[in-house]
Structures are given as structure tokens and as C-alpha cells.
Amino acid sequence: MTIIKLYAPAIAAFIIGSIAQDASYDVLDYVEPLIGSSNGGNVFPGATLPYGMAKAVADTDSSSNQGGFTTDGSNITGFSTMHDSGTGGSPSLGNFPLFPYTSCNGDDVNGCSYPKRSRKIRYIASSVEASPGYFGVTLVNGIQAEMTTAQHTSLFRFKFPAADANGNASKPLVLLDLSDLSDSRQDNGTITVDENTGRVTGNARFLPSFGQGNYVAYFCADFSGAPIRDNGIFANSRASTVVKTLTISRSINGYPLPGGAFVRFQNPGDGILARVGVSMISSAQACQNSEKEIPNFDFEATSTAAEEIWRIKLSPIAVSTSGITDTSVLTNFYSGIYRTMVNPQDWTGENPLWKSGEPYFDSFYCIWDLFRSQMPFLIVTDPITVARQVRSLIDTYVHVGWLPDCRMSLNRGYTQGGSNADVVLADAFIKGLKEGIDWNLGYEAVVKDAEVEPYDWCCEGRGGLDSWKALGYIPVQDFDYKGFGTMTRSLSRTLEYSYNDFVISQIASGLGGNDGDVEKYTARSGNWKNLFKADQTSYFANKTDTGFEGFFQPRYLNGTYMFQDALKCSNIDTNPSSVCSLQNTGSETFESSIWEYSFFVPHDQASLITLFGGPAAFISRLNFLHEQGITYIGNEPAFLTVFQYHYAGRPALSALRSHFYIPRFFSPTNNGLPGNDDSGAMGSFVAFSMMGLFPNPGQNVYLITPPFFESVNITSPVTNKTATIRNVNFDPTYKNIYIQSAILNGEVYTKNWIDHSFFTEGKELVLILGEEETAWGTRVADLPPSLGEYVGFGNFSGNAPRPESGYRKRALRYTETSEGVFQGAARYLGKDAKTEGEYWAAPDG
């Protein structure tokens, strides 16, 4: 109790001061949807509701238009209603874009250009405006476009100049074409325009952007704001006001033949409103959606309603603004939270594949990205929605036969590693989510992942299960005749399958009556050890030894090791021949290196630390991973490595590392993300890091670091209790980032982690901060749970560097101190090829 007495006056003064100084604020003032709209962030920056199906924005012809709009000066090709956010690969959705003209040349409908490639136009960069539920932009021809949304419906408002570029009176034309962002439309797209009302309905078949199969989407567009002059259809570059229906093929040239409909108006009025409802069931349902959700074409009311929905969704987390003079800190934080709720999308009632009373969510794109921090974040802030998402995953298992690892546009997406929906279910289970979830059925689903190999494991379940059970690892060039997928990633799949089996054991234990399963899956969760090669070394491309020994290596069926350079597919791999994704020539690790994957043993860090030579050697290796730029913080496998110092008894270094990456690599600017936002995964990394608690997903563990604010309040939407983290001696310049001591609910607290009850029971955690690392959280008794036993830990002897001087361009070799060891390594340092940002904290080294 000595610590409590010592700090009691400071704590009391802090609480009183915090109440007195902290003014209320509107959380929406600190949401910037344009973060990540250039430099490969690929975010959707337009108007939507939380998890909304309708996502309205301008589409550009940028090579990074996966989210529709980009702030890189590209041309606008249309305005569409459906999008994903932050994905890589081919652009997704963007179906049925609108495009407005002030008038057609010669007042002839054939005087307008209809194909996307010829009609595209620049926009005025300074005109772009985005906020939750709203997006606006002005084209260089003076047309102003605004948009807002309901759940399945977008409302566009186009305001036209009084005259066109030739001085003729404005007689607007708005077209709608049967295309999508990827130009994937197949045969038999159909569109009809009603001659009297101008209502445009239709459908077309498209391809998913990262998966197998196809889907049919439907729409219903209505117009208001000015009298209709005429309407018709267009095919390729020609149009007619006589023909009102079109069915069009894809054509034979690999590019879909342009086709669609248009409506022309007598004058621009006060703006032409276009209401577009979408559905995956029928055009009739799309019309019903739009008529129900936006019956009166009221733009302001729809936009205001969307704002309020977002305000409520973001309200569970409130921070103290005391001492925060740079509001970009707040913008970074709340914008990250905002992006976690853009995807997955609630398509309940819009699933044509099966009839069910369960919710249906789409755009789990992909769970390999989402399970690490986005889904855990939503469990804290929006557990009711996560419960519905878990029910959707389980219902997909019921009707498709497997839990998905990736799903978009009603189709199976490609599996990137393990069966990581297992982790999502386990995380929800151990944190107490119950609302409508049949956990026995959920357990049946994860056990099937572990025991039954699907014929097509490219897109569900796991491959190589015979070898997994018999050998204890996935072999290189496995003999697998039961199922089929890309025969790569054997090492990363082994590590991920190990963790998948561990989380299954946790569900089995929690349900009870599954002692045999608990024993079996706990044992299998140790299979990661079977790929560790104790004498394996690692060299830079110039043959300089990194100085570390002992790495995972792929193994063949006969037990011999294959060699893969531990730095292959790392952030400093300059070999143009390295293939690191799902290609059939890909490496034995997915989108990451053996160096980075070597830390992916989330359930048994204690054994990993021992395998790496003890806590000091583990920390040296972890420092090397980050300080040499081997890791790429723009990809999800890097997330947990920022905080794994906790397991080695150095939580202060996790805080230091977190401040290294934020805001250097995550800033509230258009180019402020280091890579694809991946449906909000990057946003969740920022939010958790700045909140001061980071999850180990699939476990009831949050690793403690000081929040970036004087205090953070998190109100549970389920229990309505508010958890609080308070920093005493908070320093907005972030020199005081080391925890000296902690108090949980009035009692001294020395553990460097907490569990989920902190949120549901509304506990209070007070962190006393200082400029120097201390022994807080360093004892074995203070470390997070681990399957193995922590050994080799002595008395604390840490000496964390100051943030402004602690990072060097070249980390010292683990076994040596000579600067000459890294001769030739400098070419890997400085500008990062993937982010074009300063990778290193300090220029000296």
C-alpha cells in the first residue's frame, strides 16, 4: 500500500484537474475519412453507415482505386453505391455508377460520351469534403456532386452550372452504366428505364475481386429535382431515346462492352437528386429498400441521420483532451476507430444463397487481416454487432460446410494461411459473447476445420491435414490427394495451424466435457517446434551475417529441411524474384519473412523465448527485427511484434516501440497509412495502441502501455459500465511513457496485462508515468499467460533508451559490437520502398 499513499495526492489532483479542464467535444469533429485515400491505403472515403451495404463515393481511374475514390489527382469515372475498403488486389464492387453531364453537345443524346474511358474527368482537389455519412466533390466542369446513404440506399445530389462550356443553357443528363470498378461484368447485363417516371432498374453478373465464383447485383434508381425531358439506353458509344430496355453481352475483347441507361432533364433545377437502392435479391427489393429508407429524397435529413448513427457508434470511447494541443492526435485515434466499422458489411436479408433467420455479414476481407486486432477491438466497442457477425460465420458453416477465412460479394475468398475464423470465434467465446450464439455449433465448426480437409482448401478449412496429424507439420511439396490448394506457405501455415489448434482447445475447455479434445489440440498447438532448426543462420544479401542463430525452416515429407532465406519476403528483400503471395511459385511464408514469422507463437511465448536463448536474446532479436527494417508495419503480422516485449519482461520497450510507429507511419493525412488499411485492420492497430491496451487475439489478454491521452473511458455497450485508464504525470510530448507503478481499482497492480473483465466490469487502472524504465511488470509473476514455463528470468536490469535517441539505423549484432559487421547494409536503410516514408527514427547511426 506504500505506493498508493505516495501517489494519492497526485492522483487526487489529477482526477480533479481532469474533470475541471476537459471540455466535451463532438467525436465526429475528429473523424477524417480521407486518411489513407492515397499512397496505397485504398480506404473507402465516402458516405456510409456503420457496416452499411450502401457505400457512395466518386470512383477514379487510379491504380489504387480499391476503395473507389483516391486523392492522387486521378480522373473520376462515375459515382457508385457499393464498395469495400482498404483491400489489396483487384478493385472490389463499384457497381452501376452514375455519371452527370451539364448537357450533350448539340443538344443531342449522342453528343455525350458514355464509355468510362472517354467520359472520365478531373476533379478540383480543394473541393473534396468527407465526413461520416457524407462525401462531396466538384468536377472541373463545375458540376458539384454530394452523396449520403442509408443502409441499402445512396442519395446523390448533382448541382449543375447554369450553362455548359459552350454557353448553352443547362439541360442535364445523368447516365447509369452496367459496370463495376474491375470491369468484371459477365454476359447478360440488363437495364430498363421507365419512360414516364424515369426509374431505372436492372442487374448484372460480376466477379469477386479475391475469390471464386460470381454474383448478381440489382439496383433501382429514381430521380427528383427537375422535370424529366426524355430517357433511353446506350450501347457502346451510341444512345437512343426510343429504346428503353437493353440486355448486353460482355463482348469478346476481354473488356465489357459499355451499356446502360440515361435520363435527361429540362433544366437543372436546384439540383438533380438520384436515389439508388441496391440488393442482391432483386430489383424489386432494391426499390423497396430505397422507398423505405429514403422516401422523400431529403438529403439533409438522410445525412443528419447518418451522422447521428455514427456519433452513437463512436461514443463508447471518450478521451481527455487535457494537454493535447495538436488535435491531429485525436483525429488519428478516432479515425482509426471509424475505419474499424466500415467493413464487414451487414447484408442481412440480402443473401440469395440460402434462407435463414440468422444475420448475414459479407466482406470479411480477409479474416487473416481482421482477426489480429480489428475483431478484438469491436468486441470491446461493439460486442453486439460482433455477436451477430459470429452468428453469420457459424451460419455460413451450416450452409456452405466451412467457416470462411475470406468472403466477399457472396463468394468464397482465398485462404491466406490458417483457418483463422477459429481465432475470431475463440476470441468472442472467451470474452463472454453470448447474444444468440450457438457455441456448441460454433465448436463443431472449428473442430471440422481441424479434422476434415476440404476438397478445395484454397478457399476454406485447412490443407495437408494427414501430414499435420502424422508428422506434426505441413511439409514442403506435401503429398496431398484429398484436397487441393496452392502448395506453398508450408512454414507459415504450420505456425498458424498451431495457433488455430490452441484456440480450439480454449473453446473446448470453456464448454466443458471435452477433456480429450483439450489434450489433443493443446498437444497439436506445439507443432510449431517441429520446424525450428537450432543451427540455422541468417545473412544479409551482401553475405553479412546478421549474428543470430536458430530459425524456423521448411521441412520435406522425409523430415529433412529445405532452405529458405530467413529474410526472403521481408521488408528489406530486394530480390526481384521473390514471390510472397498466393502464386504457385510463392515462398513457404505468406506476405512475410521467416524472421517475422519466427515470433508468431502467440500462445507459448515462454517456450519461444527459451528457444531463442532467454529473455535478453529474445529482446535483442525483436529489436533487430524492428530496427533493421525487416518487419513491415503496413502488414498485419507486424502488429503483435510491437508489444511482444511484454512477454520478455520489458513492457517499457513495447511503449517505446508503439511511439516509434505512431505517428511516423500512421498519421492523419491522405497518405498517412503505411499500406492497405485492410478493411480497418490498420485503424484498429492505431486505436488499440493509442488506447494503451493491445490484445493477443484468441486469449483473454490485453497488454498494458500508457495511453496517448491523459485518460481514456471505455463504456461497455452490454453492461453500460465504464472502464477508465488514467495517466498520472501525463506528458503530451511523450517523454513520460514508462510505467513506474500501477493501481487497479485502488490496489497496487504489477501485472503488465489485464483481462476482458476490465471493460465489462468497468474497472479503473491508474498508471503513474516517468521518463525512465522501471521494474514494473518485469517479474515472471507479472508476465502474460503462456502455455510453456518462463525460465531464465533474473532481476530487472533494463535500461530503455529515450525515444528521441533510442533508435539507430543499424542495430548491433547480437554477438558483437563492431560497427563493421553491417558494412554494406546501409542500402537497406532510409526510404522504405513500400511506404516512401522515413523508416528510421533518427538519421544518425
PDB file of N, CA and C in Angstrom, residues 309-390:
ATOM      1  N   ILE A 309     -26.091   8.309 -36.299  1.00  0.00           N
ATOM      2  CA  ILE A 309     -25.788   6.889 -36.125  1.00  0.00           C
ATOM      3  C   ILE A 309     -24.297   6.691 -35.859  1.00  0.00           C
ATOM      4  N   TRP A 310     -23.471   7.404 -36.609  1.00  0.00           N
ATOM      5  CA  TRP A 310     -22.020   7.316 -36.378  1.00  0.00           C
ATOM      6  C   TRP A 310     -21.643   7.875 -35.004  1.00  0.00           C
ATOM      7  N   ARG A 311     -22.257   8.950 -34.615  1.00  0.00           N
ATOM      8  CA  ARG A 311     -21.948   9.560 -33.317  1.00  0.00           C
ATOM      9  C   ARG A 311     -22.218   8.563 -32.183  1.00  0.00           C
ATOM     10  N   ILE A 312     -23.335   7.852 -32.284  1.00  0.00           N
ATOM     11  CA  ILE A 312     -23.678   6.857 -31.265  1.00  0.00           C
ATOM     12  C   ILE A 312     -22.694   5.695 -31.288  1.00  0.00           C
ATOM     13  N   LYS A 313     -22.325   5.229 -32.480  1.00  0.00           N
ATOM     14  CA  LYS A 313     -21.422   4.090 -32.593  1.00  0.00           C
ATOM     15  C   LYS A 313     -20.034   4.393 -32.035  1.00  0.00           C
ATOM     16  N   LEU A 314     -19.596   5.629 -32.193  1.00  0.00           N
ATOM     17  CA  LEU A 314     -18.257   6.007 -31.743  1.00  0.00           C
ATOM     18  C   LEU A 314     -18.221   6.470 -30.290  1.00  0.00           C
ATOM     19  N   SER A 315     -19.386   6.573 -29.673  1.00  0.00           N
ATOM     20  CA  SER A 315     -19.471   7.166 -28.333  1.00  0.00           C
ATOM     21  C   SER A 315     -18.913   6.321 -27.199  1.00  0.00           C
ATOM     22  N   PRO A 316     -18.783   4.978 -27.317  1.00  0.00           N
ATOM     23  CA  PRO A 316     -18.277   4.233 -26.155  1.00  0.00           C
ATOM     24  C   PRO A 316     -16.892   4.652 -25.682  1.00  0.00           C
ATOM     25  N   ILE A 317     -16.081   5.282 -26.540  1.00  0.00           N
ATOM     26  CA  ILE A 317     -14.729   5.667 -26.132  1.00  0.00           C
ATOM     27  C   ILE A 317     -14.621   7.184 -26.087  1.00  0.00           C
ATOM     28  N   ALA A 318     -14.253   7.707 -24.914  1.00  0.00           N
ATOM     29  CA  ALA A 318     -14.041   9.147 -24.730  1.00  0.00           C
ATOM     30  C   ALA A 318     -12.675   9.352 -24.081  1.00  0.00           C
ATOM     31  N   VAL A 319     -11.948  10.339 -24.557  1.00  0.00           N
ATOM     32  CA  VAL A 319     -10.611  10.602 -24.024  1.00  0.00           C
ATOM     33  C   VAL A 319     -10.547  12.014 -23.453  1.00  0.00           C
ATOM     34  N   SER A 320      -9.608  12.222 -22.552  1.00  0.00           N
ATOM     35  CA  SER A 320      -9.334  13.566 -22.048  1.00  0.00           C
ATOM     36  C   SER A 320      -8.512  14.321 -23.081  1.00  0.00           C
ATOM     37  N   THR A 321      -8.927  15.529 -23.380  1.00  0.00           N
ATOM     38  CA  THR A 321      -8.167  16.367 -24.308  1.00  0.00           C
ATOM     39  C   THR A 321      -7.194  17.270 -23.571  1.00  0.00           C
ATOM     40  N   SER A 322      -7.100  17.127 -22.274  1.00  0.00           N
ATOM     41  CA  SER A 322      -6.214  17.963 -21.472  1.00  0.00           C
ATOM     42  C   SER A 322      -4.770  17.796 -21.934  1.00  0.00           C
ATOM     43  N   GLY A 323      -4.134  18.900 -22.229  1.00  0.00           N
ATOM     44  CA  GLY A 323      -2.737  18.884 -22.657  1.00  0.00           C
ATOM     45  C   GLY A 323      -2.546  18.591 -24.131  1.00  0.00           C
ATOM     46  N   ILE A 324      -3.600  18.204 -24.821  1.00  0.00           N
ATOM     47  CA  ILE A 324      -3.481  17.861 -26.248  1.00  0.00           C
ATOM     48  C   ILE A 324      -3.688  19.133 -27.060  1.00  0.00           C
ATOM     49  N   THR A 325      -2.610  19.750 -27.459  1.00  0.00           N
ATOM     50  CA  THR A 325      -2.701  20.975 -28.264  1.00  0.00           C
ATOM     51  C   THR A 325      -2.710  20.675 -29.752  1.00  0.00           C
ATOM     52  N   ASP A 326      -2.219  19.514 -30.110  1.00  0.00           N
ATOM     53  CA  ASP A 326      -2.208  19.089 -31.516  1.00  0.00           C
ATOM     54  C   ASP A 326      -3.386  18.150 -31.730  1.00  0.00           C
ATOM     55  N   THR A 327      -4.444  18.659 -32.332  1.00  0.00           N
ATOM     56  CA  THR A 327      -5.655  17.851 -32.481  1.00  0.00           C
ATOM     57  C   THR A 327      -5.486  16.688 -33.456  1.00  0.00           C
ATOM     58  N   SER A 328      -4.367  16.659 -34.185  1.00  0.00           N
ATOM     59  CA  SER A 328      -4.147  15.531 -35.080  1.00  0.00           C
ATOM     60  C   SER A 328      -4.055  14.221 -34.302  1.00  0.00           C
ATOM     61  N   VAL A 329      -3.662  14.292 -33.043  1.00  0.00           N
ATOM     62  CA  VAL A 329      -3.615  13.091 -32.202  1.00  0.00           C
ATOM     63  C   VAL A 329      -5.018  12.521 -32.045  1.00  0.00           C
ATOM     64  N   LEU A 330      -5.979  13.398 -31.783  1.00  0.00           N
ATOM     65  CA  LEU A 330      -7.366  12.967 -31.658  1.00  0.00           C
ATOM     66  C   LEU A 330      -7.905  12.460 -32.991  1.00  0.00           C
ATOM     67  N   THR A 331      -7.561  13.156 -34.056  1.00  0.00           N
ATOM     68  CA  THR A 331      -8.030  12.744 -35.386  1.00  0.00           C
ATOM     69  C   THR A 331      -7.479  11.375 -35.755  1.00  0.00           C
ATOM     70  N   ASN A 332      -6.223  11.136 -35.463  1.00  0.00           N
ATOM     71  CA  ASN A 332      -5.621   9.839 -35.746  1.00  0.00           C
ATOM     72  C   ASN A 332      -6.369   8.724 -35.013  1.00  0.00           C
ATOM     73  N   PHE A 333      -6.673   8.975 -33.752  1.00  0.00           N
ATOM     74  CA  PHE A 333      -7.311   7.983 -32.895  1.00  0.00           C
ATOM     75  C   PHE A 333      -8.731   7.678 -33.346  1.00  0.00           C
ATOM     76  N   TYR A 334      -9.562   8.701 -33.451  1.00  0.00           N
ATOM     77  CA  TYR A 334     -10.971   8.461 -33.762  1.00  0.00           C
ATOM     78  C   TYR A 334     -11.181   8.028 -35.220  1.00  0.00           C
ATOM     79  N   SER A 335     -10.317   8.457 -36.106  1.00  0.00           N
ATOM     80  CA  SER A 335     -10.438   7.997 -37.489  1.00  0.00           C
ATOM     81  C   SER A 335     -10.095   6.519 -37.596  1.00  0.00           C
ATOM     82  N   GLY A 336      -9.141   6.068 -36.777  1.00  0.00           N
ATOM     83  CA  GLY A 336      -8.845   4.647 -36.732  1.00  0.00           C
ATOM     84  C   GLY A 336     -10.044   3.848 -36.255  1.00  0.00           C
ATOM     85  N   ILE A 337     -10.706   4.336 -35.213  1.00  0.00           N
ATOM     86  CA  ILE A 337     -11.901   3.664 -34.700  1.00  0.00           C
ATOM     87  C   ILE A 337     -12.982   3.631 -35.780  1.00  0.00           C
ATOM     88  N   TYR A 338     -13.185   4.763 -36.446  1.00  0.00           N
ATOM     89  CA  TYR A 338     -14.187   4.851 -37.508  1.00  0.00           C
ATOM     90  C   TYR A 338     -13.975   3.778 -38.569  1.00  0.00           C
ATOM     91  N   ARG A 339     -12.731   3.584 -39.000  1.00  0.00           N
ATOM     92  CA  ARG A 339     -12.467   2.651 -40.091  1.00  0.00           C
ATOM     93  C   ARG A 339     -12.711   1.197 -39.688  1.00  0.00           C
ATOM     94  N   THR A 340     -12.693   0.896 -38.386  1.00  0.00           N
ATOM     95  CA  THR A 340     -12.971  -0.482 -37.970  1.00  0.00           C
ATOM     96  C   THR A 340     -14.430  -0.857 -38.203  1.00  0.00           C
ATOM     97  N   MET A 341     -15.307   0.130 -38.434  1.00  0.00           N
ATOM     98  CA  MET A 341     -16.735  -0.133 -38.563  1.00  0.00           C
ATOM     99  C   MET A 341     -17.261   0.074 -39.983  1.00  0.00           C
ATOM    100  N   VAL A 342     -16.376   0.241 -40.935  1.00  0.00           N
ATOM    101  CA  VAL A 342     -16.796   0.367 -42.339  1.00  0.00           C
ATOM    102  C   VAL A 342     -17.074  -1.024 -42.927  1.00  0.00           C
ATOM    103  N   ASN A 343     -16.180  -1.963 -42.678  1.00  0.00           N
ATOM    104  CA  ASN A 343     -16.350  -3.381 -43.026  1.00  0.00           C
ATOM    105  C   ASN A 343     -16.137  -4.208 -41.774  1.00  0.00           C
ATOM    106  N   PRO A 344     -16.669  -5.440 -41.712  1.00  0.00           N
ATOM    107  CA  PRO A 344     -17.546  -6.149 -42.639  1.00  0.00           C
ATOM    108  C   PRO A 344     -18.897  -5.450 -42.811  1.00  0.00           C
ATOM    109  N   GLN A 345     -19.657  -5.882 -43.819  1.00  0.00           N
ATOM    110  CA  GLN A 345     -20.911  -5.214 -44.164  1.00  0.00           C
ATOM    111  C   GLN A 345     -22.112  -6.083 -43.798  1.00  0.00           C
ATOM    112  N   ASP A 346     -23.121  -5.442 -43.237  1.00  0.00           N
ATOM    113  CA  ASP A 346     -24.332  -6.146 -42.828  1.00  0.00           C
ATOM    114  C   ASP A 346     -25.260  -6.291 -44.027  1.00  0.00           C
ATOM    115  N   TRP A 347     -25.294  -7.491 -44.589  1.00  0.00           N
ATOM    116  CA  TRP A 347     -26.156  -7.793 -45.727  1.00  0.00           C
ATOM    117  C   TRP A 347     -27.336  -8.674 -45.294  1.00  0.00           C
ATOM    118  N   THR A 348     -27.720  -8.588 -44.049  1.00  0.00           N
ATOM    119  CA  THR A 348     -28.843  -9.386 -43.572  1.00  0.00           C
ATOM    120  C   THR A 348     -30.083  -9.090 -44.412  1.00  0.00           C
ATOM    121  N   GLY A 349     -30.736 -10.161 -44.877  1.00  0.00           N
ATOM    122  CA  GLY A 349     -31.886 -10.004 -45.756  1.00  0.00           C
ATOM    123  C   GLY A 349     -31.519  -9.869 -47.212  1.00  0.00           C
ATOM    124  N   GLU A 350     -30.225  -9.890 -47.526  1.00  0.00           N
ATOM    125  CA  GLU A 350     -29.765  -9.727 -48.903  1.00  0.00           C
ATOM    126  C   GLU A 350     -28.912 -10.905 -49.358  1.00  0.00           C
ATOM    127  N   ASN A 351     -29.135 -12.044 -48.761  1.00  0.00           N
ATOM    128  CA  ASN A 351     -28.381 -13.244 -49.120  1.00  0.00           C
ATOM    129  C   ASN A 351     -29.258 -14.175 -49.944  1.00  0.00           C
ATOM    130  N   PRO A 352     -29.011 -14.297 -51.235  1.00  0.00           N
ATOM    131  CA  PRO A 352     -29.835 -15.174 -52.081  1.00  0.00           C
ATOM    132  C   PRO A 352     -29.420 -16.636 -52.033  1.00  0.00           C
ATOM    133  N   LEU A 353     -28.336 -16.951 -51.338  1.00  0.00           N
ATOM    134  CA  LEU A 353     -27.764 -18.296 -51.397  1.00  0.00           C
ATOM    135  C   LEU A 353     -28.488 -19.287 -50.502  1.00  0.00           C
ATOM    136  N   TRP A 354     -29.022 -18.821 -49.399  1.00  0.00           N
ATOM    137  CA  TRP A 354     -29.790 -19.687 -48.515  1.00  0.00           C
ATOM    138  C   TRP A 354     -30.740 -18.836 -47.677  1.00  0.00           C
ATOM    139  N   LYS A 355     -31.811 -19.487 -47.232  1.00  0.00           N
ATOM    140  CA  LYS A 355     -32.777 -18.823 -46.373  1.00  0.00           C
ATOM    141  C   LYS A 355     -32.459 -19.161 -44.928  1.00  0.00           C
ATOM    142  N   SER A 356     -32.425 -18.121 -44.101  1.00  0.00           N
ATOM    143  CA  SER A 356     -32.030 -18.331 -42.717  1.00  0.00           C
ATOM    144  C   SER A 356     -32.547 -17.190 -41.864  1.00  0.00           C
ATOM    145  N   GLY A 357     -32.794 -17.475 -40.610  1.00  0.00           N
ATOM    146  CA  GLY A 357     -33.168 -16.430 -39.670  1.00  0.00           C
ATOM    147  C   GLY A 357     -31.977 -15.786 -39.010  1.00  0.00           C
ATOM    148  N   GLU A 358     -30.773 -16.212 -39.401  1.00  0.00           N
ATOM    149  CA  GLU A 358     -29.552 -15.668 -38.812  1.00  0.00           C
ATOM    150  C   GLU A 358     -29.083 -14.439 -39.590  1.00  0.00           C
ATOM    151  N   PRO A 359     -28.285 -13.585 -38.953  1.00  0.00           N
ATOM    152  CA  PRO A 359     -27.708 -12.446 -39.692  1.00  0.00           C
ATOM    153  C   PRO A 359     -26.779 -12.941 -40.790  1.00  0.00           C
ATOM    154  N   TYR A 360     -26.584 -12.107 -41.802  1.00  0.00           N
ATOM    155  CA  TYR A 360     -25.584 -12.398 -42.811  1.00  0.00           C
ATOM    156  C   TYR A 360     -24.703 -11.170 -43.013  1.00  0.00           C
ATOM    157  N   PHE A 361     -23.406 -11.341 -42.749  1.00  0.00           N
ATOM    158  CA  PHE A 361     -22.421 -10.289 -42.999  1.00  0.00           C
ATOM    159  C   PHE A 361     -21.526 -10.727 -44.144  1.00  0.00           C
ATOM    160  N   ASP A 362     -21.195  -9.773 -45.001  1.00  0.00           N
ATOM    161  CA  ASP A 362     -20.305 -10.004 -46.126  1.00  0.00           C
ATOM    162  C   ASP A 362     -19.053  -9.148 -45.929  1.00  0.00           C
ATOM    163  N   SER A 363     -18.107  -9.294 -46.830  1.00  0.00           N
ATOM    164  CA  SER A 363     -16.865  -8.516 -46.792  1.00  0.00           C
ATOM    165  C   SER A 363     -16.057  -8.775 -45.525  1.00  0.00           C
ATOM    166  N   PHE A 364     -15.916 -10.051 -45.170  1.00  0.00           N
ATOM    167  CA  PHE A 364     -14.854 -10.442 -44.237  1.00  0.00           C
ATOM    168  C   PHE A 364     -13.608 -10.562 -45.114  1.00  0.00           C
ATOM    169  N   TYR A 365     -12.911  -9.455 -45.301  1.00  0.00           N
ATOM    170  CA  TYR A 365     -11.985  -9.321 -46.415  1.00  0.00           C
ATOM    171  C   TYR A 365     -10.627  -8.813 -45.932  1.00  0.00           C
ATOM    172  N   CYS A 366      -9.770  -9.722 -45.415  1.00  0.00           N
ATOM    173  CA  CYS A 366      -9.972 -11.123 -45.112  1.00  0.00           C
ATOM    174  C   CYS A 366      -9.720 -11.336 -43.620  1.00  0.00           C
ATOM    175  N   ILE A 367     -10.161 -12.481 -43.090  1.00  0.00           N
ATOM    176  CA  ILE A 367     -10.036 -12.729 -41.656  1.00  0.00           C
ATOM    177  C   ILE A 367      -8.573 -12.862 -41.250  1.00  0.00           C
ATOM    178  N   TRP A 368      -7.704 -13.267 -42.164  1.00  0.00           N
ATOM    179  CA  TRP A 368      -6.257 -13.274 -41.890  1.00  0.00           C
ATOM    180  C   TRP A 368      -5.793 -11.886 -41.441  1.00  0.00           C
ATOM    181  N   ASP A 369      -6.419 -10.845 -41.975  1.00  0.00           N
ATOM    182  CA  ASP A 369      -6.104  -9.475 -41.575  1.00  0.00           C
ATOM    183  C   ASP A 369      -6.892  -9.045 -40.339  1.00  0.00           C
ATOM    184  N   LEU A 370      -8.155  -9.457 -40.257  1.00  0.00           N
ATOM    185  CA  LEU A 370      -9.069  -8.909 -39.255  1.00  0.00           C
ATOM    186  C   LEU A 370      -8.919  -9.530 -37.877  1.00  0.00           C
ATOM    187  N   PHE A 371      -8.466 -10.793 -37.800  1.00  0.00           N
ATOM    188  CA  PHE A 371      -8.511 -11.466 -36.501  1.00  0.00           C
ATOM    189  C   PHE A 371      -7.525 -10.898 -35.497  1.00  0.00           C
ATOM    190  N   ARG A 372      -6.486 -10.224 -35.953  1.00  0.00           N
ATOM    191  CA  ARG A 372      -5.396  -9.829 -35.065  1.00  0.00           C
ATOM    192  C   ARG A 372      -5.759  -8.677 -34.134  1.00  0.00           C
ATOM    193  N   SER A 373      -6.476  -7.677 -34.657  1.00  0.00           N
ATOM    194  CA  SER A 373      -6.830  -6.550 -33.783  1.00  0.00           C
ATOM    195  C   SER A 373      -8.182  -5.937 -34.104  1.00  0.00           C
ATOM    196  N   GLN A 374      -8.671  -6.046 -35.354  1.00  0.00           N
ATOM    197  CA  GLN A 374      -9.943  -5.396 -35.663  1.00  0.00           C
ATOM    198  C   GLN A 374     -11.117  -6.074 -34.968  1.00  0.00           C
ATOM    199  N   MET A 375     -11.229  -7.391 -35.093  1.00  0.00           N
ATOM    200  CA  MET A 375     -12.326  -8.072 -34.422  1.00  0.00           C
ATOM    201  C   MET A 375     -12.209  -7.949 -32.902  1.00  0.00           C
ATOM    202  N   PRO A 376     -11.015  -8.101 -32.306  1.00  0.00           N
ATOM    203  CA  PRO A 376     -10.903  -7.847 -30.865  1.00  0.00           C
ATOM    204  C   PRO A 376     -11.304  -6.431 -30.464  1.00  0.00           C
ATOM    205  N   PHE A 377     -11.006  -5.447 -31.310  1.00  0.00           N
ATOM    206  CA  PHE A 377     -11.388  -4.075 -30.973  1.00  0.00           C
ATOM    207  C   PHE A 377     -12.909  -3.926 -30.952  1.00  0.00           C
ATOM    208  N   LEU A 378     -13.563  -4.525 -31.942  1.00  0.00           N
ATOM    209  CA  LEU A 378     -15.021  -4.432 -31.993  1.00  0.00           C
ATOM    210  C   LEU A 378     -15.671  -5.197 -30.844  1.00  0.00           C
ATOM    211  N   ILE A 379     -15.016  -6.244 -30.344  1.00  0.00           N
ATOM    212  CA  ILE A 379     -15.539  -6.935 -29.164  1.00  0.00           C
ATOM    213  C   ILE A 379     -15.592  -5.990 -27.972  1.00  0.00           C
ATOM    214  N   VAL A 380     -14.646  -5.066 -27.899  1.00  0.00           N
ATOM    215  CA  VAL A 380     -14.636  -4.074 -26.824  1.00  0.00           C
ATOM    216  C   VAL A 380     -15.686  -2.997 -27.065  1.00  0.00           C
ATOM    217  N   THR A 381     -15.751  -2.467 -28.275  1.00  0.00           N
ATOM    218  CA  THR A 381     -16.564  -1.274 -28.535  1.00  0.00           C
ATOM    219  C   THR A 381     -17.955  -1.570 -29.078  1.00  0.00           C
ATOM    220  N   ASP A 382     -18.125  -2.723 -29.739  1.00  0.00           N
ATOM    221  CA  ASP A 382     -19.422  -3.036 -30.359  1.00  0.00           C
ATOM    222  C   ASP A 382     -19.685  -4.539 -30.291  1.00  0.00           C
ATOM    223  N   PRO A 383     -19.723  -5.094 -29.077  1.00  0.00           N
ATOM    224  CA  PRO A 383     -19.851  -6.555 -28.949  1.00  0.00           C
ATOM    225  C   PRO A 383     -21.168  -7.099 -29.489  1.00  0.00           C
ATOM    226  N   ILE A 384     -22.206  -6.293 -29.503  1.00  0.00           N
ATOM    227  CA  ILE A 384     -23.491  -6.777 -30.022  1.00  0.00           C
ATOM    228  C   ILE A 384     -23.382  -7.069 -31.509  1.00  0.00           C
ATOM    229  N   THR A 385     -22.719  -6.182 -32.248  1.00  0.00           N
ATOM    230  CA  THR A 385     -22.515  -6.428 -33.680  1.00  0.00           C
ATOM    231  C   THR A 385     -21.587  -7.616 -33.899  1.00  0.00           C
ATOM    232  N   VAL A 386     -20.533  -7.739 -33.096  1.00  0.00           N
ATOM    233  CA  VAL A 386     -19.622  -8.870 -33.261  1.00  0.00           C
ATOM    234  C   VAL A 386     -20.364 -10.185 -33.031  1.00  0.00           C
ATOM    235  N   ALA A 387     -21.265 -10.205 -32.066  1.00  0.00           N
ATOM    236  CA  ALA A 387     -22.056 -11.418 -31.830  1.00  0.00           C
ATOM    237  C   ALA A 387     -22.849 -11.782 -33.081  1.00  0.00           C
ATOM    238  N   ARG A 388     -23.398 -10.778 -33.759  1.00  0.00           N
ATOM    239  CA  ARG A 388     -24.138 -11.035 -34.990  1.00  0.00           C
ATOM    240  C   ARG A 388     -23.188 -11.505 -36.098  1.00  0.00           C
ATOM    241  N   GLN A 389     -21.987 -10.954 -36.136  1.00  0.00           N
ATOM    242  CA  GLN A 389     -21.010 -11.391 -37.131  1.00  0.00           C
ATOM    243  C   GLN A 389     -20.574 -12.832 -36.883  1.00  0.00           C
ATOM    244  N   VAL A 390     -20.398 -13.198 -35.617  1.00  0.00           N
ATOM    245  CA  VAL A 390     -20.042 -14.576 -35.287  1.00  0.00           C
ATOM    246  C   VAL A 390     -21.178 -15.516 -35.676  1.00  0.00           C
TER     247      VAL A 390
END
